[in-house]
Short mmCIF file of C-alpha atoms in Angstrom, two decimals:
data_model
loop_
_atom_site.label_atom_id
_atom_site.label_comp_id
_atom_site.label_asym_id
_atom_site.label_seq_id
_atom_site.Cartn_x
_atom_site.Cartn_y
_atom_site.Cartn_z
CA MET A 1 25.93 57.22 159.65
CA ASN A 2 26.05 60.70 161.40
CA ASN A 3 27.92 60.88 165.24
CA LEU A 4 26.16 61.67 167.85
CA TYR A 5 27.00 61.36 171.47
CA ALA A 6 25.65 62.24 174.80
CA LEU A 7 27.07 63.03 178.21
CA VAL A 8 26.21 62.13 181.11
CA ASP A 9 26.92 63.88 183.93
CA CYS A 10 26.44 62.97 187.87
CA ASN A 11 25.32 66.09 189.57
CA ASN A 12 27.40 67.21 192.82
CA PHE A 13 28.09 63.19 192.88
CA PHE A 14 29.49 62.89 196.31
CA VAL A 15 27.11 65.05 197.87
CA SER A 16 24.52 63.69 195.75
CA CYS A 17 25.28 59.76 196.90
CA GLU A 18 25.36 61.30 200.63
CA ARG A 19 21.66 62.43 200.10
CA VAL A 20 20.19 59.75 198.68
CA PHE A 21 21.01 57.79 202.11
CA ASN A 22 20.25 60.82 204.66
CA PRO A 23 16.97 62.54 202.40
CA LYS A 24 16.85 65.12 205.43
CA LEU A 25 19.64 67.14 203.76
CA GLU A 26 18.23 68.09 200.48
CA SER A 27 17.49 71.44 199.81
CA LYS A 28 20.14 71.96 202.51
CA PRO A 29 24.05 73.51 202.02
CA VAL A 30 26.32 69.77 202.22
CA VAL A 31 29.84 69.32 201.26
CA VAL A 32 32.04 66.66 200.59
CA LEU A 33 35.48 66.91 202.31
CA SER A 34 39.21 65.32 200.55
CA ASN A 35 41.50 62.71 202.45
CA ASN A 36 42.74 63.60 206.08
CA ASP A 37 39.25 66.26 205.58
CA GLY A 38 41.65 68.36 204.49
CA CYS A 39 39.79 70.45 202.00
CA VAL A 40 36.29 70.79 199.82
CA VAL A 41 35.63 68.54 196.46
CA SER A 42 31.99 68.39 196.27
CA ARG A 43 29.18 71.10 197.09
CA SER A 44 25.50 71.00 197.39
CA ASN A 45 23.95 73.90 195.20
CA GLU A 46 23.03 75.86 198.41
CA ALA A 47 26.57 75.38 199.22
CA LYS A 48 27.61 76.73 196.36
CA ALA A 49 25.12 79.43 196.66
CA LEU A 50 26.84 79.73 199.95
CA GLU A 51 30.39 80.70 198.00
CA ILE A 52 31.66 77.92 199.32
CA LYS A 53 34.68 77.46 196.50
CA MET A 54 35.83 74.33 195.81
CA GLY A 55 39.35 73.36 197.55
CA SER A 56 38.75 75.54 200.61
CA PRO A 57 40.91 74.67 203.46
CA PHE A 58 37.86 72.99 205.43
CA PHE A 59 39.60 74.33 209.27
CA LYS A 60 39.58 77.62 207.83
CA LEU A 61 35.68 77.39 208.08
CA LYS A 62 34.18 75.41 210.95
CA GLU A 63 33.03 78.16 211.96
CA PHE A 64 31.91 79.74 209.01
CA PHE A 65 29.92 76.08 208.56
CA LYS A 66 28.22 76.31 212.28
CA GLN A 67 26.73 79.60 211.82
CA ASN A 68 25.40 78.92 208.53
CA ASP A 69 24.36 75.21 209.31
CA VAL A 70 26.23 73.90 206.83
CA THR A 71 26.75 69.58 207.10
CA ALA A 72 30.43 68.78 206.41
CA PHE A 73 31.39 64.29 204.96
CA SER A 74 34.12 63.01 205.34
CA SER A 75 34.60 61.39 201.50
CA ASN A 76 33.44 57.44 201.63
CA TYR A 77 35.14 55.88 198.39
CA SER A 78 32.75 52.67 199.13
CA LEU A 79 29.81 54.16 199.04
CA TYR A 80 30.71 56.74 195.67
CA GLY A 81 32.36 53.55 194.17
CA ASN A 82 29.40 51.71 194.67
CA MET A 83 27.06 54.50 193.33
CA SER A 84 28.77 55.15 190.30
CA GLN A 85 28.72 51.36 189.43
CA ARG A 86 24.40 51.30 189.86
CA VAL A 87 24.47 54.66 187.78
CA MET A 88 27.02 53.18 184.80
CA SER A 89 25.28 49.75 184.71
CA ILE A 90 21.86 51.65 183.92
CA LEU A 91 22.96 54.23 181.79
CA SER A 92 24.57 51.13 179.21
CA LYS A 93 20.99 50.01 179.09
CA PHE A 94 20.80 53.25 176.87
CA SER A 95 23.44 52.63 174.28
CA PRO A 96 24.77 49.84 172.93
CA ASN A 97 28.28 51.92 173.27
CA ILE A 98 29.51 53.49 176.60
CA GLU A 99 32.40 54.90 177.70
CA ILE A 100 32.62 55.51 181.49
CA TYR A 101 34.70 59.36 181.57
CA SER A 102 35.29 58.87 185.81
CA ILE A 103 32.97 58.27 188.78
CA ASP A 104 30.28 60.62 187.41
CA GLU A 105 30.21 60.95 183.88
CA ALA A 106 30.06 58.78 180.83
CA PHE A 107 29.78 59.10 177.71
CA LEU A 108 27.11 57.24 175.12
CA ASP A 109 26.54 56.45 171.75
CA PHE A 110 23.77 58.22 170.02
CA SER A 111 24.80 57.70 165.86
CA GLY A 112 22.09 56.67 164.04
CA PHE A 113 19.14 57.80 166.63
CA ASN A 114 16.43 59.50 165.91
CA TYR A 115 16.99 63.81 165.76
CA HIS A 116 13.24 64.32 166.54
CA ASN A 117 13.04 61.47 169.78
CA LEU A 118 16.45 63.00 171.71
CA GLU A 119 14.74 65.20 173.83
CA ASN A 120 12.42 62.51 175.58
CA TYR A 121 15.22 59.95 175.54
CA ALA A 122 17.50 61.65 177.32
CA ARG A 123 14.36 63.18 179.61
CA GLU A 124 14.01 59.17 180.17
CA ILE A 125 17.47 58.63 181.37
CA LYS A 126 17.54 61.45 183.68
CA ARG A 127 14.66 60.14 184.94
CA VAL A 128 15.69 56.17 185.33
CA VAL A 129 18.38 57.10 186.56
CA TYR A 130 16.78 59.22 189.22
CA GLN A 131 13.66 56.87 189.94
CA TRP A 132 16.44 53.43 190.57
CA THR A 133 19.72 55.42 192.16
CA GLY A 134 18.19 58.66 193.79
CA ILE A 135 21.00 60.68 192.40
CA PRO A 136 19.93 63.46 189.80
CA VAL A 137 21.75 64.15 186.42
CA SER A 138 22.99 65.88 183.41
CA VAL A 139 22.50 64.95 179.89
CA GLY A 140 23.98 66.88 176.81
CA VAL A 141 23.94 65.60 173.01
CA GLY A 142 26.32 66.81 170.66
CA LYS A 143 27.77 66.16 167.26
CA THR A 144 31.11 65.71 168.88
CA LYS A 145 32.13 64.32 172.49
CA THR A 146 33.14 67.92 172.89
CA LEU A 147 30.03 69.49 172.13
CA ALA A 148 28.45 66.71 173.82
CA LYS A 149 30.40 68.22 176.90
CA ILE A 150 29.28 71.66 176.66
CA ALA A 151 25.84 70.94 176.39
CA THR A 152 26.17 69.31 179.58
CA HIS A 153 27.33 72.43 180.69
CA ILE A 154 24.88 74.61 179.43
CA ALA A 155 22.16 72.09 180.78
CA LYS A 156 23.64 72.41 184.17
CA LYS A 157 23.41 76.08 184.06
CA ASN A 158 20.41 77.12 182.31
CA ASN A 159 17.51 76.21 184.73
CA GLN A 160 15.11 76.31 181.63
CA PHE A 161 16.33 73.16 180.23
CA ASN A 162 15.58 71.12 183.54
CA GLY A 163 19.06 69.13 183.09
CA VAL A 164 18.90 68.60 179.67
CA TYR A 165 20.04 70.24 176.24
CA ILE A 166 20.24 68.37 172.18
CA SER A 167 23.04 70.95 170.53
CA ASN A 168 21.08 70.80 167.73
CA LYS A 169 20.14 74.48 166.74
CA GLU A 170 23.33 76.40 165.30
CA GLU A 171 21.79 80.10 166.22
CA GLU A 172 21.21 78.68 169.78
CA ILE A 173 23.92 76.95 170.62
CA ASN A 174 26.23 79.89 169.24
CA SER A 175 24.20 82.23 171.06
CA PHE A 176 25.52 80.56 174.56
CA LEU A 177 28.68 79.90 173.44
CA LYS A 178 28.98 83.71 173.49
CA ASN A 179 28.92 83.33 177.03
CA ILE A 180 30.98 80.49 178.17
CA PRO A 181 34.79 81.34 178.98
CA VAL A 182 37.20 78.92 177.19
CA ASP A 183 38.19 77.23 179.66
CA GLU A 184 35.25 75.31 179.90
CA VAL A 185 36.17 73.91 176.55
CA TRP A 186 37.51 70.09 177.79
CA GLY A 187 40.94 70.06 177.36
CA ILE A 188 41.22 73.70 177.33
CA GLY A 189 44.38 73.57 180.28
CA ARG A 190 45.70 76.59 182.45
CA ARG A 191 48.69 77.14 180.11
CA PHE A 192 46.44 76.40 176.75
CA ASN A 193 44.20 79.16 178.41
CA LYS A 194 46.79 81.76 179.65
CA LYS A 195 47.73 81.76 175.83
CA LEU A 196 44.50 81.58 174.28
CA LEU A 197 43.31 85.11 176.84
CA VAL A 198 46.71 86.19 175.39
CA ASN A 199 44.98 86.90 171.89
CA ASN A 200 42.09 87.63 172.79
CA ILE A 201 40.32 84.67 172.32
CA ASN A 202 38.50 84.27 175.62
CA THR A 203 35.04 82.59 175.30
CA VAL A 204 34.09 79.32 173.35
CA TYR A 205 32.83 80.89 170.38
CA LYS A 206 35.50 82.68 169.26
CA LEU A 207 37.64 79.60 170.29
CA LYS A 208 35.44 77.80 167.72
CA ASN A 209 35.85 80.07 165.02
CA ALA A 210 39.59 80.97 165.24
CA ASP A 211 41.53 80.11 162.06
CA GLN A 212 42.67 76.61 162.41
CA GLN A 213 46.00 77.35 160.92
CA TRP A 214 47.23 79.53 163.55
CA ILE A 215 46.15 77.34 166.21
CA LYS A 216 47.52 74.37 164.18
CA LYS A 217 50.82 75.97 164.86
CA ASN A 218 50.50 77.86 168.22
CA PHE A 219 49.15 74.61 169.95
CA GLY A 220 48.85 71.98 168.05
CA VAL A 221 47.55 68.80 166.65
CA VAL A 222 45.64 68.40 169.85
CA GLY A 223 44.47 71.99 169.93
CA LEU A 224 42.89 71.78 166.03
CA ARG A 225 40.96 68.76 167.21
CA THR A 226 39.28 70.66 169.73
CA VAL A 227 38.65 73.34 167.13
CA LYS A 228 37.58 71.22 164.82
CA GLU A 229 35.10 69.18 167.34
CA LEU A 230 33.51 72.75 168.08
CA ASN A 231 32.18 72.90 164.35
CA GLY A 232 30.99 69.25 164.44
CA LEU A 233 33.87 67.30 162.98
CA SER A 234 33.64 64.41 165.15
CA CYS A 235 37.74 63.95 165.85
CA ILE A 236 37.81 61.51 169.45
CA SER A 237 36.07 58.23 169.38
CA LEU A 238 34.36 56.45 171.94
CA GLU A 239 36.35 54.67 173.59
CA SER A 240 33.71 51.86 175.21
CA VAL A 241 36.68 49.39 176.35
CA ALA A 242 39.32 51.08 179.22
CA LYS A 243 42.83 51.06 178.58
CA ASN A 244 44.73 49.05 181.33
CA LYS A 245 46.88 51.46 183.41
CA LYS A 246 50.08 51.14 182.57
CA GLY A 247 51.22 51.56 186.97
CA ILE A 248 49.12 51.44 189.19
CA THR A 249 49.66 53.74 192.54
CA SER A 250 48.16 53.71 196.17
CA SER A 251 48.84 56.40 199.20
CA ARG A 252 47.85 58.74 201.51
CA SER A 253 48.42 60.77 203.92
CA PHE A 254 48.48 59.37 207.40
CA GLY A 255 45.89 61.07 209.90
CA LYS A 256 48.86 61.78 212.42
CA PRO A 257 52.37 61.20 212.32
CA VAL A 258 53.67 57.62 212.20
CA SER A 259 56.92 57.15 213.82
CA LYS A 260 56.52 52.74 214.14
CA TYR A 261 58.08 50.99 211.41
CA GLU A 262 55.34 48.54 212.75
CA ASP A 263 52.40 50.97 211.84
CA LEU A 264 54.24 52.02 208.23
CA HIS A 265 53.71 48.05 207.49
CA GLN A 266 50.41 48.13 208.38
CA ALA A 267 50.02 51.23 206.05
CA ILE A 268 52.66 50.08 203.27
CA SER A 269 50.09 46.35 203.50
CA SER A 270 47.01 48.54 203.52
CA TYR A 271 48.14 50.70 200.50
CA ILE A 272 49.70 47.41 198.48
CA THR A 273 46.01 45.27 198.56
CA THR A 274 44.17 48.09 196.85
CA ALA A 275 46.97 48.31 194.33
CA SER A 276 46.67 44.65 193.60
CA ARG A 277 43.03 44.20 193.66
CA LYS A 278 43.01 47.19 191.04
CA LEU A 279 45.94 44.97 189.47
CA ARG A 280 43.66 41.65 189.28
CA LYS A 281 40.68 43.90 188.01
CA GLN A 282 42.34 44.52 184.79
CA LYS A 283 43.81 40.85 184.51
CA SER A 284 47.51 42.33 184.78
CA LEU A 285 50.30 41.49 186.54
CA ALA A 286 53.48 43.86 187.70
CA ASN A 287 57.19 43.46 187.57
CA ILE A 288 58.25 46.10 189.79
CA LEU A 289 56.87 47.10 192.88
CA ILE A 290 58.34 50.30 194.35
CA ILE A 291 57.50 51.76 197.99
CA TYR A 292 57.89 54.91 199.79
CA ILE A 293 58.18 56.62 202.97
CA LEU A 294 58.20 60.61 203.49
CA THR A 295 58.16 62.99 206.78
CA ASN A 296 56.57 66.17 206.69
CA ARG A 297 57.60 68.04 203.40
CA PHE A 298 57.43 71.86 205.02
CA ASP A 299 59.96 71.03 208.00
CA LYS A 300 62.83 71.30 206.14
CA GLU A 301 65.02 70.79 208.17
CA ASN A 302 64.02 67.38 209.61
CA PHE A 303 62.36 66.13 206.13
CA TYR A 304 63.10 63.14 205.17
CA TYR A 305 62.69 61.15 201.81
CA ASN A 306 62.83 57.80 200.44
CA HIS A 307 62.15 54.98 198.64
CA GLU A 308 62.76 51.38 197.33
CA VAL A 309 62.29 49.54 194.14
CA ILE A 310 61.69 45.80 194.21
CA LYS A 311 61.98 43.69 190.74
CA LEU A 312 60.24 40.76 191.19
CA PRO A 313 61.65 37.57 190.55
CA VAL A 314 57.86 36.46 188.31
CA PRO A 315 55.64 39.16 187.73
CA THR A 316 52.77 38.56 189.65
CA ASN A 317 49.36 40.10 191.07
CA ASN A 318 49.25 38.42 194.64
CA THR A 319 48.72 40.53 197.72
CA SER A 320 51.04 38.43 199.80
CA THR A 321 53.78 38.27 197.81
CA PHE A 322 53.83 42.11 197.17
CA ILE A 323 53.78 42.49 200.94
CA LYS A 324 56.12 40.26 201.44
CA PHE A 325 58.61 41.96 199.26
CA ALA A 326 57.56 44.90 200.53
CA GLY A 327 58.05 44.32 204.11
CA LYS A 328 62.05 43.82 203.59
CA ALA A 329 61.74 46.95 201.25
CA LEU A 330 60.72 48.95 203.85
CA LYS A 331 63.85 47.71 206.53
CA ASN A 332 65.76 49.22 204.17
CA ILE A 333 64.88 53.16 203.87
CA TYR A 334 62.63 52.66 207.97
CA VAL A 335 64.92 55.05 210.02
CA GLU A 336 63.84 55.03 213.72
CA GLY A 337 62.55 58.12 215.32
CA LEU A 338 61.54 60.13 212.85
CA ASN A 339 57.73 61.46 212.29
CA TYR A 340 56.31 59.85 208.76
CA LYS A 341 53.67 61.98 207.09
CA LYS A 342 52.85 59.63 204.40
CA ALA A 343 54.04 56.00 202.67
CA GLY A 344 52.81 54.85 199.15
CA VAL A 345 53.08 51.90 196.54
CA MET A 346 53.68 51.48 192.78
CA LEU A 347 53.00 48.68 190.51
CA ASN A 348 54.56 49.52 187.78
CA GLU A 349 55.72 47.51 184.23
CA ILE A 350 52.12 45.99 183.99
CA ILE A 351 51.38 43.16 181.31
CA PRO A 352 48.55 41.40 180.14
CA GLU A 353 48.36 38.12 182.54
CA GLU A 354 48.30 35.54 179.74
CA HIS A 355 51.96 37.35 178.98
CA ILE A 356 53.70 35.45 182.10
CA GLN A 357 55.88 32.99 181.01
CA LEU A 358 57.34 31.10 183.48
CA SER A 359 60.92 29.05 183.33
CA LEU A 360 60.98 25.64 184.23
CA PHE A 361 63.01 26.73 187.75
CA ASP A 362 59.78 29.08 188.66
CA ASN A 363 58.58 28.10 191.87
CA VAL A 364 55.64 29.25 191.59
CA ASP A 365 51.30 28.18 191.11
CA ILE A 366 50.47 30.54 189.11
CA GLU A 367 47.05 28.91 189.54
CA LYS A 368 46.69 28.31 192.50
CA SER A 369 47.72 32.11 193.18
CA LYS A 370 44.32 33.15 190.95
CA VAL A 371 42.07 30.74 192.76
CA LEU A 372 42.83 31.82 195.90
CA MET A 373 43.17 35.79 194.77
CA THR A 374 39.85 35.60 193.01
CA THR A 375 38.17 34.00 195.62
CA ILE A 376 38.94 36.71 198.54
CA ASP A 377 38.20 39.49 195.99
CA ASN A 378 34.92 37.89 195.37
CA ILE A 379 34.20 37.15 198.82
CA ASN A 380 34.99 41.06 199.54
CA GLU A 381 33.78 42.17 196.86
CA LYS A 382 30.15 40.31 198.59
CA MET A 383 30.81 41.42 202.04
CA GLY A 384 32.56 44.59 202.09
CA GLN A 385 36.69 45.33 201.54
CA GLY A 386 38.63 44.48 204.05
CA THR A 387 36.20 41.14 205.45
CA ILE A 388 39.26 39.04 204.60
CA LYS A 389 42.30 40.58 204.90
CA SER A 390 46.19 40.01 205.68
CA ALA A 391 47.07 39.91 209.04
CA SER A 392 49.84 42.49 207.98
CA GLU A 393 47.13 45.10 207.55
CA GLY A 394 46.23 44.87 211.25
CA PHE A 395 42.82 45.94 213.26
CA ASP A 396 43.92 48.69 215.13
CA LYS A 397 44.97 51.11 212.12
CA LYS A 398 46.46 54.02 214.27
CA TRP A 399 47.66 55.74 211.07
CA LYS A 400 44.33 55.69 208.96
CA MET A 401 43.78 59.00 207.78
CA LYS A 402 41.39 61.04 210.01
CA SER A 403 37.61 61.07 208.13
CA GLU A 404 35.62 62.02 211.30
CA MET A 405 32.15 62.44 209.78
CA ARG A 406 31.98 59.55 207.38
CA SER A 407 29.20 58.25 206.23
CA ARG A 408 27.95 54.75 206.78
CA GLU A 409 28.82 52.31 204.09
CA PHE A 410 25.27 51.30 203.15
CA THR A 411 25.91 49.95 199.91
CA THR A 412 29.06 47.19 200.77
CA CYS A 413 29.27 46.65 204.12
CA TRP A 414 26.52 44.00 205.48
CA ASP A 415 27.11 46.19 209.39
CA ASP A 416 26.15 49.26 207.20
CA ILE A 417 22.77 48.71 206.04
CA LEU A 418 20.22 51.15 206.06
CA GLU A 419 17.24 50.52 208.83
CA VAL A 420 14.00 51.65 207.99
#
C-alpha cells in the first residue's frame, strides 16, 4: 500500500476563533496578541494586507491600529484550546489514523484512499469543519508528510485552489516548488537555511534535486530524510499517539512587577495547578519540582534570579502536594524589596503512573489522591478552569498578565456563554 498523507491547517487560527463569536469582524483587519499583550501572534488576511508583521510589538502599532481600524485581542487560550479540540474531534472521523501536530494542524493518514476521489474528500473535510465549528481550514495531500505540508502551503497561497491542493501531478508541483523559498520546507531551521543559501539552494525545487550524498555529508540523516521526503519517499511516519512529555513547564511574565511573597506564592501555586493538570492528563507522576523567580533581566544592576530544586519523597501528580513543597522552597529564594518580573515551575523526572513503587513506610494514599484530583479535573473541565482551585492561588491575582482586550470564554465558562 502506498503512503498518502493529508495535512489540515486551520487558517489564521486564533483570529478565526475570535470571528466565530464575533461575525462583525469578517473581512476586517484583526490581530491576536501574545502574553501580556506583547506582540502580534496571529493576523487575519486583511491585517497581512496592511503589512502587519508577525512578532510586531503592540505598543509600536497602537496608533497605526486606530488609523486603520484594526481590532486587537489579548490571547484567549481557553477558547483556542477548546476550539482546537472540536476541530480535531471532527478530523478523527475522516481517517482511522490522525496525528495532532499542533493546536491548529493535524496529519491524516490517507493511505489506501482512491486518488480520483481525494479532492472531493478533502473538500468535504473543509466543508464539515467550517459548518460545525466556523473555522476555515486548508488541506494539502502528498505521498509524504513533508509534501503534504508543502501542498497545504500551495493551497493557502494560491486562490485558484480554494484551500485544497493534491500534489499528484509531478510537473505542476515542480513548477510551484521552483518559486517556494527553501525555508518554507518543514524542518528547515535558520542554520540549515543559511548553509543552503550559501550553496545556492534557495528554492524547494533545488533542495529536492540536490545531490543526496552531499546533503547527507553536510546536513546528516535529518537533511537526507527531508530530501527523500520531497522526492516522494516516506521517511517520517504518523505519530497517532502523542508522546508523553519528559518535562512540563508553566511560567508567565507578570502584568506588573510583584514584590510581596504572598503574591509570588499565588502565582507559583497557579502555575503548579496548570502544570500538574497537564501531568495528570498524560497519566504521569513527577519526581522533581523546580521553582524559579527573577526580576527584570534588562535592569542589569539590580537583576536577581534564583531557583530551588525539590526532590519529592514519593513521585506524585497531586496539586496540593506540589504547592506545599513549593511554598517552603519559595521562602528559601525570596528576597524582600525586589520587584519580580517572572516566576515559573518545572516538573521533571516524569514517569508513568503505573511505575510508582511505594515502600512499607510511605504514608501516601495514592488511590484517594487520584480520585480527588480526577474529580476536580472533571468539574473544572465541565464548568470552566478555576471553578475549583486551591486557596493558595488567591482571588485578586494582582500579578496576572495583561489581557485587557481578551474576549469571553464562550465555550468553557457558563458565565460567558454567548447570549442570542
